[in-house]
Amino acid sequence: MQPLYIQVHASDNVAIIVNPDGLAAGTEFPNGLRLREAIPQSHKVALRTVEQGEPVRRYGQVIGFAKRRIEAGDWVREELVELPTPPPLDQLPLATAVPPELPPLEGYTFQGYRNADGTTGTRNILGITTTVQCVAPTVEYAVQRIRQELLPRFPNVDDVVALTHTYGCGVAIDAPGAEIPIRTLRHLASHPNFGAAPLVVSLGCEKLQPSRLFPDQQLPSASGPHLPVLSAEAYLIRLQDHELRGFAETVAAILRYAEKRLEELNRRQRVACPASELSVGLQCGGSDAFSGVTCNPAVGFAADLLVRAGATVIFGEVTEVRDAVHLLTPRAATVDVALDLIREMRWYDEYLARGRADRSANPTPGNKRGGLVNVVEKALGSIAKSGTSALRAVAGPGERVRSKGLVFAATPASDFICGTLQLPSMNLHVFTTGEGSPYGLALVPVVKVSSRTALAERWPDLIDIDAGRIATGEATIAELGWQIFHYLLEVASGSKKPWAERWGLHNALALFNPAPVT
Ligand code: CA
């Protein structure tokens, strides 16, 4: 392979090395640039001399300032780049460059499960919600029994999932921020892939009472063998109710409810649904310097196709958007949407300040090994996932997204917490990765897109789509974008299963609770 680098923007003074084994000192590029030292793959080379204090540019943006003079052909490492301050939130352009409406894309459908509440499922799953960690092992035990004894009789149902978590008691439930884990659980309980109807197991004495979790539901005074219900659709079992004697009877009660729900779920049929009924959550994990030029732009292209088809596309990860927010507020459809975005950034700035987090808390050692010098470079690559359409709406952490088009849902960047917070609003998940992660979710299929071919080759049974071919010029961003779009429709229909689903890789629910624990 010839020596190859990728310069994203004409004004950039750094570029990343493409060659899988990196390049040796003395390597000369066709344009005469000569490496003064060995540089690993995906790390940056200086294209020209950068004087001390001058900006280092990538993506046409300033990613930092040179701490000392950098010569053309030098390896531009983390320690040579001073971290810039984040864009001030009170000086951002608001809806000043709203992209024009993209041309509609019609005729694309998938086979989905329609729900009474207007949502659409991509899988048919029995979900059992828990109000508190105390009941989690009991529910896990019941789920094993359901899987062995009941599920084989209901071939139309894909799986049984216990929504277990560490929240529910010993928490300051009225403190600011407590609404976040509560509303996340509330929306998860009626997930589109559960048929949008909750089955809930509660202990009885916990802080998070079922009436708090579902304030709109009529609650029965007791549960037991007669199967009382929260409403026509929602079932509730309380372990401390007097009708339930001992563990065996408790498990038997859970199995009775489960059987009733399985009968309902088994009657669901897939029907042809327009692509507009998809709601696709996007995130990255284990990013590298290629992420921003291969997998994220390809996913961004697919995001534009989904938006054109009338679907919802959700991106989040506040700490990986914060340093590029000046590129997003102009794209907001209205001034109000831009202000909503700034509100979420400010909330998170204050949250991090409360915890005295420093600006180097993100990126990770793996990100740095992958060539990312700091969070600014990471953010510029991360927002490529959002494509080019107007930002239509902003949701707070754990709020259910109801808008179509491109939506920012505020979440931490942590893979498992971001996934958990996007879950209530999505029926498909796309995960881009450079360093690699076997990440998967129990409630929705997760499609993994790699930034580098080397990763896709090393993990052929974990990575679904290789976007690394963009770096070598073997494929274009548009080709990969269409490939992702078509693959998502097949995964949504159940006719294709991504690797994480085939292996049954299910990361735990990780609720975001910024409120104190007592
Ligand atoms: Ca992430």
XYZ file of C-alpha atoms and ligand atoms in Angstrom, residues 283-286 317 320 412-415 418 431, ligand 1:
13
model
C -24.059 6.786 19.343
C -20.343 6.093 19.170
C -18.162 4.091 21.529
C -14.415 3.525 21.455
C -23.726 12.373 24.115
C -19.058 14.862 22.707
C -23.972 11.331 28.886
C -21.508 9.866 26.368
C -21.074 6.698 28.473
C -22.151 3.925 26.087
C -26.511 6.792 26.581
C -23.277 2.143 17.227
Ca -20.897 6.646 23.675
